[in-house]
Coordinates of C-alpha atoms and ligand atoms in Angstrom, one line a residue:
M1 CA 0.0 0.0 0.0
L2 CA 2.7 2.4 1.0
F3 CA 4.7 1.4 -2.1
K4 CA 1.6 2.2 -4.2
I5 CA 1.2 5.7 -2.7
F6 CA 4.9 6.5 -3.3
S7 CA 4.7 5.3 -6.9
V8 CA 1.7 7.5 -7.6
A9 CA 3.4 10.4 -5.9
A10 CA 6.6 9.8 -7.9
L11 CA 4.6 9.6 -11.1
A12 CA 2.8 12.8 -10.4
A13 CA 6.0 14.6 -9.6
S14 CA 7.7 13.3 -12.7
A15 CA 4.7 14.2 -14.9
F16 CA 5.2 17.8 -13.8
G17 CA 8.9 17.5 -14.3
Q18 CA 9.8 18.1 -10.7
K19 CA 11.4 16.1 -8.0
L20 CA 10.1 16.5 -4.5
M21 CA 12.7 17.4 -1.9
D22 CA 12.8 16.1 1.6
L23 CA 11.7 18.4 4.5
N24 CA 15.2 19.6 5.5
A25 CA 16.1 20.5 1.9
T26 CA 12.8 22.1 1.2
L27 CA 13.0 24.4 4.3
A28 CA 16.6 25.3 3.7
S29 CA 15.9 26.3 0.1
N30 CA 12.9 28.4 0.7
N31 CA 13.8 32.0 1.4
Q32 CA 10.9 32.3 4.0
T33 CA 11.9 29.3 6.1
S34 CA 15.7 29.5 6.6
A35 CA 15.3 30.6 10.2
L36 CA 13.1 27.6 11.0
S37 CA 15.7 25.5 9.2
G38 CA 18.4 27.0 11.4
L39 CA 16.3 26.4 14.6
L40 CA 15.7 22.8 13.6
A41 CA 19.4 22.2 13.2
A42 CA 19.7 22.0 17.0
Y43 CA 17.3 19.1 17.0
P44 CA 18.7 16.4 14.6
D45 CA 16.5 13.6 16.2
L46 CA 13.4 15.6 15.7
V47 CA 14.4 16.4 12.1
R48 CA 15.0 12.7 11.4
G49 CA 11.6 11.9 12.8
L50 CA 10.0 14.6 10.6
E51 CA 12.0 13.4 7.6
S52 CA 10.4 10.0 7.8
A53 CA 6.9 11.2 8.4
R54 CA 4.5 10.9 5.5
N55 CA 1.1 12.4 4.9
V56 CA 1.6 15.4 7.1
T57 CA 1.1 19.2 6.8
L58 CA 3.9 21.4 8.3
L59 CA 2.9 24.9 9.4
A60 CA 6.3 26.5 9.0
P61 CA 6.7 29.9 10.8
S62 CA 8.2 32.5 8.5
N63 CA 11.6 34.0 9.2
N64 CA 9.9 37.1 10.6
A65 CA 7.7 34.9 12.9
I66 CA 10.8 33.0 14.2
E67 CA 12.6 36.3 14.8
T68 CA 9.7 37.8 16.7
L69 CA 9.5 34.6 18.8
L70 CA 13.2 34.5 19.6
N71 CA 13.0 38.2 20.7
S72 CA 10.1 37.5 23.1
S73 CA 10.0 36.2 26.6
M74 CA 8.7 32.9 25.1
G75 CA 11.9 32.8 23.0
K76 CA 14.1 33.0 26.1
L77 CA 12.0 30.3 27.8
L78 CA 12.4 28.0 24.7
S79 CA 16.1 28.5 24.5
S80 CA 16.5 27.1 28.0
D81 CA 14.0 24.3 27.5
P82 CA 14.7 21.9 24.6
G83 CA 11.7 19.7 25.6
L84 CA 9.3 22.6 25.3
T85 CA 10.9 23.7 22.0
Q86 CA 10.3 20.2 20.6
A87 CA 6.7 20.3 21.8
V88 CA 6.1 23.6 20.1
L89 CA 7.7 22.4 16.9
T90 CA 5.7 19.1 16.8
Y91 CA 2.5 21.1 17.4
H92 CA 3.2 22.6 14.0
V93 CA 3.0 19.2 12.3
L94 CA -0.6 18.2 11.4
K95 CA -1.6 14.6 10.7
G96 CA -2.8 14.4 7.1
T97 CA -2.0 16.4 4.0
Y98 CA -4.2 19.5 3.8
E99 CA -3.7 21.7 0.8
A100 CA -4.8 25.3 1.4
S101 CA -7.9 24.7 -0.8
A102 CA -9.0 22.0 1.7
I103 CA -9.4 24.6 4.5
T104 CA -12.9 26.1 4.1
N105 CA -14.9 28.7 5.9
M106 CA -16.2 26.0 8.3
S107 CA -13.9 25.4 11.3
T108 CA -12.1 22.0 11.4
F109 CA -10.0 20.7 14.2
I110 CA -7.0 18.9 12.9
P111 CA -4.9 16.7 15.2
T112 CA -1.1 17.4 15.4
M113 CA 1.9 15.2 16.2
L114 CA 1.9 16.7 19.7
T115 CA 0.9 13.8 22.0
N116 CA 3.4 14.2 24.9
T117 CA 1.3 14.2 28.1
T118 CA 3.6 16.8 29.6
Y119 CA 2.0 19.2 27.2
T120 CA -1.3 17.8 26.2
N121 CA -4.0 15.5 27.4
V122 CA -6.0 15.4 24.1
T123 CA -6.2 11.8 22.8
G124 CA -4.9 11.5 19.3
G125 CA -2.9 14.6 19.5
Q126 CA -3.5 18.3 20.4
V127 CA -5.4 20.1 17.6
V128 CA -5.3 23.3 15.7
E129 CA -8.5 25.0 14.4
A130 CA -8.3 25.6 10.6
I131 CA -10.6 28.0 8.9
T132 CA -10.5 30.3 5.9
I133 CA -11.5 33.9 6.8
S134 CA -12.0 36.5 4.1
G135 CA -9.7 34.4 1.8
N136 CA -6.9 34.0 4.4
V137 CA -6.2 30.5 5.5
T138 CA -6.0 30.8 9.3
F139 CA -5.0 28.5 12.1
F140 CA -6.1 29.2 15.7
S141 CA -4.0 27.8 18.5
G142 CA -3.9 28.2 22.3
L143 CA -5.4 31.3 23.9
N144 CA -7.3 32.0 20.7
M145 CA -4.0 33.2 19.0
N146 CA -4.0 33.0 15.2
A147 CA -1.6 32.7 12.3
S148 CA -2.3 33.2 8.6
V149 CA -0.8 31.4 5.7
V150 CA 1.6 33.7 3.8
Q151 CA 2.9 31.0 1.3
P152 CA 0.6 28.0 0.7
D153 CA 1.2 24.6 -0.8
V154 CA 4.9 24.0 -0.8
N155 CA 5.1 20.3 -1.6
F156 CA 7.8 18.0 -0.1
T157 CA 8.3 14.3 0.2
G158 CA 6.2 14.0 3.4
G159 CA 3.2 16.1 2.3
V160 CA 2.7 19.9 2.1
I161 CA 4.2 22.9 3.9
H162 CA 2.3 26.2 4.5
V163 CA 4.4 29.2 5.6
I164 CA 2.6 31.1 8.4
D165 CA 3.1 34.5 9.9
N166 CA 3.1 33.6 13.6
V167 CA 4.4 30.8 15.7
L168 CA 1.4 28.8 17.1
T169 CA 0.8 29.1 20.8
L170 CA 0.7 25.8 22.8
P171 CA -2.7 25.5 24.5
V172 CA -2.2 25.8 28.2
N173 CA -4.3 24.4 31.0
D174 CA -7.8 25.3 31.9
S175 CA -7.1 27.5 34.9
A176 CA -4.3 29.4 33.2
T177 CA -6.5 30.0 30.2
A178 CA -9.4 31.2 32.3
A179 CA -7.0 33.5 34.2
A180 CA -5.5 34.9 31.0
A181 CA -9.1 35.5 29.7
N182 CA -10.1 37.4 32.9
L183 CA -12.7 34.8 33.8
T184 CA -11.9 35.6 37.4
S185 CA -15.2 34.5 38.9
L186 CA -14.7 31.0 37.4
V187 CA -11.1 31.0 38.6
G188 CA -12.1 32.0 42.1
A189 CA -15.0 29.5 42.2
L190 CA -12.8 26.6 41.1
G191 CA -10.3 27.6 43.8
A192 CA -13.0 27.9 46.5
S193 CA -14.3 24.4 45.7
K194 CA -10.7 22.9 45.4
L195 CA -11.4 21.8 41.8
V196 CA -8.5 23.4 40.0
D197 CA -6.1 20.4 40.0
T198 CA -9.0 18.0 39.2
V199 CA -10.2 19.9 36.2
D200 CA -6.7 20.7 34.9
S201 CA -5.7 17.1 34.9
L202 CA -8.7 15.6 33.2
R203 CA -8.3 14.2 29.7
D204 CA -10.5 15.2 26.7
V205 CA -12.8 17.7 28.3
T206 CA -15.2 20.3 27.1
I207 CA -15.7 23.1 29.5
F208 CA -18.5 25.6 29.4
A209 CA -17.0 28.6 31.1
P210 CA -19.4 31.3 32.4
N211 CA -18.0 34.8 32.1
N212 CA -18.0 37.2 35.1
T213 CA -21.4 38.8 34.1
A214 CA -22.9 35.3 34.2
F215 CA -21.9 34.8 37.8
Q216 CA -22.7 38.3 38.8
D217 CA -26.3 38.1 37.3
I218 CA -27.2 35.3 39.7
G219 CA -25.0 36.4 42.6
S220 CA -27.8 36.0 45.2
A221 CA -28.1 32.3 44.5
L222 CA -24.4 31.8 44.9
A223 CA -23.9 33.8 48.1
N224 CA -24.4 31.1 50.8
L225 CA -23.7 27.9 48.9
S226 CA -21.9 25.1 50.6
T227 CA -18.6 24.0 49.1
N228 CA -20.3 20.8 48.0
D229 CA -23.1 22.6 46.2
L230 CA -20.6 25.0 44.5
A231 CA -18.6 22.0 43.3
T232 CA -21.7 20.3 42.0
I233 CA -22.6 23.4 40.0
L234 CA -19.0 23.7 38.6
E235 CA -18.9 20.0 37.7
Y236 CA -22.0 20.5 35.7
H237 CA -19.9 22.7 33.4
V238 CA -17.3 20.1 32.6
V239 CA -18.1 17.5 30.0
K240 CA -16.3 14.1 29.5
G241 CA -14.7 13.2 26.2
P242 CA -14.7 13.0 23.3
V243 CA -13.8 16.7 23.0
G244 CA -16.8 18.8 22.0
Y245 CA -15.3 21.2 19.4
S246 CA -18.0 23.4 17.9
S247 CA -17.9 21.3 14.7
K248 CA -19.2 18.4 16.7
L249 CA -22.1 20.1 18.5
K250 CA -25.5 19.3 17.0
N251 CA -29.0 20.5 17.9
G252 CA -30.5 18.2 20.6
M253 CA -27.2 16.5 21.5
K254 CA -26.9 15.4 25.1
L255 CA -23.5 15.8 26.8
D256 CA -22.5 13.9 30.0
T257 CA -20.8 16.0 32.6
V258 CA -18.3 14.8 35.1
G259 CA -21.0 15.4 37.8
G260 CA -23.2 12.8 36.1
K261 CA -26.1 14.9 34.9
S262 CA -26.3 15.8 31.2
L263 CA -26.5 19.1 29.3
T264 CA -28.4 19.6 26.1
I265 CA -27.2 21.5 23.0
H266 CA -29.8 23.7 21.3
I267 CA -29.0 25.5 18.0
E268 CA -31.5 28.2 17.3
N269 CA -31.1 30.0 13.9
G270 CA -27.3 29.3 14.0
T271 CA -26.8 30.4 17.6
V272 CA -25.4 27.7 19.9
F273 CA -26.9 27.3 23.4
V274 CA -26.1 24.9 26.1
N275 CA -29.3 24.5 28.1
S276 CA -30.4 28.1 28.2
A277 CA -26.9 29.7 28.1
K278 CA -25.5 31.1 24.9
V279 CA -22.0 30.3 23.7
V280 CA -20.4 33.7 23.3
T281 CA -16.8 32.6 22.4
P282 CA -16.5 29.1 21.0
D283 CA -13.4 26.9 20.7
V284 CA -10.6 28.2 22.9
L285 CA -8.1 25.3 22.8
V286 CA -6.7 24.2 26.1
S287 CA -4.1 21.5 27.0
N288 CA -6.8 18.9 27.8
G289 CA -9.6 19.9 25.3
V290 CA -11.7 22.9 24.6
V291 CA -13.4 25.8 26.4
H292 CA -16.5 27.5 25.2
V293 CA -17.3 30.8 27.0
I294 CA -21.0 31.2 27.9
D295 CA -23.2 34.0 29.2
N296 CA -25.0 32.2 32.0
V297 CA -24.2 29.8 34.8
L298 CA -25.7 26.3 34.3
N299 CA -27.8 24.8 37.0
P300 CA -27.6 21.0 37.7
N301 CA -31.0 21.2 39.3
N302 CA -32.6 22.7 36.1
T303 CA -31.4 20.3 33.4
S304 CA -34.4 21.2 31.2
A305 CA -33.6 24.9 30.9
A306 CA -33.7 25.8 27.2
P307 CA -33.7 28.9 25.0
S308 CA -36.8 30.1 23.2
S309 CA -36.8 29.6 19.5
S310 CA -36.2 33.3 18.9
A311 CA -33.6 33.7 21.6
T312 CA -30.5 35.8 20.6
A313 CA -29.0 35.8 24.2
G314 CA -28.9 33.3 26.9
S315 CA -31.3 33.3 30.0
P316 CA -30.5 32.3 33.6
G317 CA -31.0 28.7 34.7
F318 CA -31.5 29.9 38.3
S319 CA -35.0 31.1 38.8
G320 CA -35.6 33.9 41.3
A321 CA -31.9 34.8 41.6
S322 CA -30.9 38.4 41.5
S323 CA -27.7 40.2 40.6
V324 CA -25.1 41.5 43.0
S325 CA -22.9 44.5 42.8
S326 CA -19.5 42.9 42.0
A327 CA -18.3 39.7 40.4
P328 CA -18.6 36.7 42.9
F329 CA -15.6 34.7 44.0
T330 CA -13.1 37.3 42.7
S331 CA -11.8 38.4 46.1
G332 CA -8.1 37.6 46.2
V333 CA -8.1 36.5 42.5
A334 CA -5.5 38.4 40.5
S335 CA -6.9 40.1 37.4
P336 CA -4.6 40.1 34.4
T337 CA -2.5 43.2 34.5
T338 CA -1.3 43.4 30.9
T339 CA -3.5 43.7 28.0
V340 CA -2.0 42.3 24.9
A341 CA -1.5 45.2 22.6
G342 CA -1.4 45.4 18.8
G343 CA -2.9 43.2 16.2
A344 CA -6.0 42.5 18.2
S345 CA -8.5 44.8 16.6
S346 CA -7.4 44.2 13.0
A347 CA -7.4 40.4 13.6
A348 CA -10.8 40.7 15.2
A349 CA -12.2 42.4 12.2
S350 CA -10.8 39.8 9.8
A351 CA -11.9 37.0 12.0
S352 CA -15.4 38.2 12.4
S353 CA -16.7 35.4 10.2
K354 CA -15.3 32.8 12.5
S355 CA -18.2 33.6 14.8
S356 CA -20.1 36.8 15.2
A357 CA -19.7 36.3 18.9
L358 CA -15.9 36.1 18.8
G359 CA -14.2 38.8 20.8
A360 CA -10.7 39.5 19.7
P361 CA -8.4 36.7 18.5
M362 CA -4.9 38.1 18.6
K363 CA -1.7 37.6 16.7
T364 CA 1.2 37.3 19.0
G365 CA 3.5 34.6 20.0
A366 CA 4.5 36.3 23.3
V367 CA 1.3 35.5 25.2
G368 CA 2.0 31.8 25.6
A369 CA 5.0 32.5 27.7
A370 CA 3.2 34.5 30.2
A371 CA 0.5 31.9 30.6
L372 CA 3.1 29.2 30.9
F373 CA 5.0 31.1 33.6
G374 CA 1.8 31.5 35.6
A375 CA -1.7 32.8 35.3
G376 CA -2.6 36.4 35.4
A377 CA 0.2 38.0 33.7
V378 CA -1.6 38.8 30.5
M379 CA -5.1 39.5 29.3
V380 CA -6.8 37.8 26.4
N381 CA -10.0 39.4 25.2
L382 CA -12.4 36.4 24.7
Ligands
LIG1 C1 19.5 19.6 7.5 O1 20.1 20.5 6.7 C2 21.2 21.2 7.3 C3 21.8 22.2 6.3 O2 20.8 22.7 5.4 C4 22.3 20.2 7.8 O3 23.3 20.9 8.5 C5 21.6 19.2 8.7 O4 22.6 18.2 9.0 C6 20.5 18.5 8.0 N1 19.8 17.7 9.0 C7 19.5 16.4 8.7 C8 18.9 15.7 9.9 O5 19.6 16.0 7.7
LIG2 C1 11.8 34.7 -2.2 O1 11.8 34.0 -3.4 C2 10.8 34.3 -4.3 C3 10.9 33.4 -5.5 O2 11.0 32.1 -5.1 C4 11.0 35.8 -4.7 O3 10.0 36.2 -5.6 C5 11.0 36.7 -3.5 O4 11.3 38.0 -3.8 C6 12.0 36.2 -2.5 N1 11.9 37.0 -1.2 C7 12.9 37.4 -0.6 C8 12.6 38.2 0.7 O5 14.0 37.3 -0.9
LIG3 C1 14.5 41.5 17.3 O1 15.4 42.2 18.1 C2 16.4 42.8 17.4 C3 17.4 43.4 18.4 O2 16.8 43.8 19.5 C4 15.8 43.9 16.5 O3 16.8 44.6 15.7 C5 14.8 43.2 15.5 O4 14.1 44.2 14.8 C6 13.8 42.4 16.3 N1 13.0 41.7 15.4 C7 11.7 41.5 15.5 C8 11.0 40.8 14.3 O5 11.0 42.0 16.4
LIG4 C1 7.8 14.6 26.9 O1 8.3 15.9 27.4 C2 9.1 15.8 28.5 C3 9.4 17.2 29.0 O2 10.0 18.0 27.9 C4 10.4 15.0 28.1 O3 11.2 14.9 29.3 C5 10.0 13.6 27.6 O4 11.1 12.9 27.2 C6 9.0 13.7 26.5 N1 8.5 12.4 26.2 C7 8.5 11.9 24.9 C8 7.9 10.6 24.7 O5 9.0 12.6 24.0
LIG5 C1 -3.6 10.9 5.3 O1 -4.0 11.3 6.6 C2 -5.4 11.5 6.7 C3 -5.7 12.0 8.1 O2 -5.1 11.2 9.1 C4 -6.1 10.2 6.4 O3 -7.5 10.4 6.5 C5 -5.8 9.7 5.0 O4 -6.4 8.5 4.8 C6 -4.3 9.6 4.9 N1 -3.9 9.4 3.5 C7 -3.0 8.5 3.1 C8 -2.8 8.3 1.6 O5 -2.4 7.7 3.9
LIG6 C1 -2.0 15.2 31.7 O1 -2.5 14.4 32.7 C2 -1.4 13.9 33.5 C3 -2.0 12.9 34.5 O2 -3.2 13.3 35.0 C4 -0.8 15.0 34.3 O3 0.3 14.6 35.1 C5 -0.3 16.0 33.3 O4 0.2 17.2 34.0 C6 -1.3 16.5 32.3 N1 -0.8 17.3 31.3 C7 -1.2 18.6 31.1 C8 -0.6 19.3 30.0 O5 -2.0 19.1 31.8
LIG7 C1 1.6 19.7 -4.9 O1 0.9 18.4 -4.8 C2 -0.4 18.5 -5.2 C3 -1.1 17.1 -5.0 O2 -0.2 16.2 -4.4 C4 -0.6 18.9 -6.7 O3 -1.9 19.0 -7.0 C5 0.1 20.3 -6.8 O4 0.1 20.6 -8.2 C6 1.5 20.2 -6.4 N1 2.1 21.6 -6.4 C7 3.2 21.9 -7.0 C8 3.6 23.3 -7.0 O5 3.9 21.0 -7.6
LIG8 C1 -11.2 41.8 34.5 O1 -12.4 41.6 35.1 C2 -12.6 42.5 36.3 C3 -13.8 42.1 37.0 O2 -14.8 41.7 36.1 C4 -12.6 43.9 35.8 O3 -12.8 44.8 36.8 C5 -11.3 44.3 35.0 O4 -11.4 45.5 34.4 C6 -11.1 43.2 33.9 N1 -9.7 43.4 33.4 C7 -9.4 43.8 32.2 C8 -8.0 43.9 31.8 O5 -10.3 43.9 31.4
LIG9 C1 -20.5 38.0 29.2 O1 -21.1 37.8 27.9 C2 -22.2 38.7 27.6 C3 -22.9 38.2 26.3 O2 -21.9 38.3 25.3 C4 -21.7 40.1 27.5 O3 -22.8 41.0 27.3 C5 -21.0 40.5 28.8 O4 -20.4 41.7 28.7 C6 -19.9 39.4 29.1 N1 -19.3 39.8 30.4 C7 -18.0 39.9 30.5 C8 -17.5 40.3 31.9 O5 -17.2 39.8 29.6
LIG10 C1 -32.0 34.4 12.0 O1 -30.8 35.2 12.0 C2 -30.8 36.1 11.0 C3 -29.4 36.9 11.1 O2 -28.6 36.4 12.0 C4 -31.9 37.1 11.1 O3 -31.9 38.0 10.0 C5 -33.2 36.3 11.1 O4 -34.3 37.2 11.3 C6 -33.2 35.3 12.1 N1 -34.4 34.4 12.0 C7 -35.2 34.2 13.0 C8 -36.4 33.3 12.7 O5 -35.0 34.6 14.1
LIG11 C1 -30.1 21.0 44.2 O1 -31.1 20.1 44.7 C2 -30.6 19.4 45.9 C3 -31.7 18.4 46.3 O2 -32.9 19.2 46.4 C4 -30.2 20.3 47.0 O3 -29.7 19.6 48.1 C5 -29.1 21.2 46.5 O4 -28.8 22.2 47.4 C6 -29.6 22.0 45.2 N1 -28.4 22.7 44.6 C7 -28.5 23.9 44.3 C8 -27.2 24.5 43.7 O5 -29.5 24.6 44.3
LIG12 C1 -4.8 38.2 5.5 O1 -3.5 38.1 6.1 C2 -2.6 39.1 5.8 C3 -1.2 38.7 6.4 O2 -1.4 38.4 7.7 C4 -3.1 40.4 6.3 O3 -2.2 41.4 6.0 C5 -4.4 40.7 5.7 O4 -4.9 41.9 6.2 C6 -5.4 39.6 5.9 N1 -6.6 39.8 5.1 C7 -7.8 39.7 5.6 C8 -8.9 39.9 4.7 O5 -8.0 39.4 6.8

């Protein structure tokens, strides 16, 4: 079978009068990937592994992307951590050959060669989100960071290379992602119920993450909860695998939570709801699955809550609750101090077709370092 595939590939190449080069030679000869080629030279074992890979897509950061990375705090971290560098590089290798034309305006979630459990607990490999936005082939990675293809479809012996304008960000764990996104009520609630380590170490999860307004809107119902009741509520937001990326969510689908009770997906006129809460930012990739930010807290004692057929916003699942003056559970929780500047608004504009509800995906490789170093250093507008 393999022989047959290679024969066909060889025939196709010779029909066009070209000989495909191996990965190393292809990167070295392309004037946009010489920096990546230089970086890889320090990892001969990794290069040999990639050389023998077949049917893959390499997202190759451009010279400018590599230079920006090496100049950043993330670059300093990488230079002292070869294991992390290898993880970042393998996250750029997608399983399967995807020519640029195969990436449509519907999100797909493509597994990568990153499977090391030090960095991911997504079965089958951590994923990237691929989507074409206003003609730009775009890949979303951790913390909703994105990269665009600047040179598509460079063929090599193992598949195809797309040169991209940013280094992908490794998805970080749930609590660091929530902290970076200023979901401080959720961070505080997880801490108060001692669930941080439990949630972060699960495999293949889908987390529906209420934003601060969602907690604040039902503050009276949360005021005097026992730790047990709070934990029960939070566990109702965490769904067991397989990972529920937006492309997998269908109207009427039931999802089993780690607490045991199930949630129901409702899709009304293209808007996705979970019970009666609306998904306001879908598909934030995390080290163990995916986070969808929602506009209401889900109630395990009200599993039949649903949106009306004309709903454009979510509605509370806690009847009779009233709002409070400040975001619950945020006392002592550090708010992110730095807002990532630059790129955000322009990227948000171009990414608007990803989802009308999407806040501001950003282009920067620097954010990942802050999140890896510890939560709260940096702000991501989800
Ligand atoms: C890749 O190419 C560089 C020069 O372009 C060379 O120094 C290196 O040995 C090659 N690595 C492998 C594994 O072939
Ligand atoms: C890179 O090579 C292409 C042709 O392969 C050429 O058109 C382009 O100007 C080169 N860019 C740089 C920065 O040298
Ligand atoms: C990287 O840093 C060097 C020296 O500080 C600077 O000259 C260069 O413009 C920077 N490159 C990028 C892409 O930020
Ligand atoms: C996974 O990553 C860790 C930390 O970088 C490293 O020590 C280990 O060798 C890696 N495991 C594999 C199978 O590559
Ligand atoms: C290439 O990989 C994709 C994704 O894993 C798979 O669906 C496809 O069958 C593979 N193609 C070949 C020729 O092996
Ligand atoms: C994956 O799960 C294992 C076992 O629970 C844990 O030790 C590891 O830290 C997790 N990896 C990540 C990236 O969260
Ligand atoms: C790359 O390969 C694909 C299919 O394998 C082929 O359609 C395309 O023409 C090739 N591109 C170049 C520039 O050779
Ligand atoms: C984070 O959320 C808190 C509380 O909701 C708010 O006061 C603060 O302004 C937010 N921080 C940023 C950087 O938006
Ligand atoms: C939570 O989401 C709702 C709906 O998009 C929005 O109106 C509200 O401002 C968000 N709250 C925060 C703190 O981001
Ligand atoms: C569905 O949404 C579109 C635009 O998002 C709107 O124009 C239309 O009125 C909506 N239809 C219903 C039945 O709500
Ligand atoms: C849910 O219902 C149970 C049983 O009636 C009760 O013990 C628990 O406090 C309720 N939880 C919440 C959050 O209202
Ligand atoms: C496509 O990406 C390029 C390079 O990142 C950028 O300059 C351009 O504005 C993008 N176009 C759209 C329509 O988003």
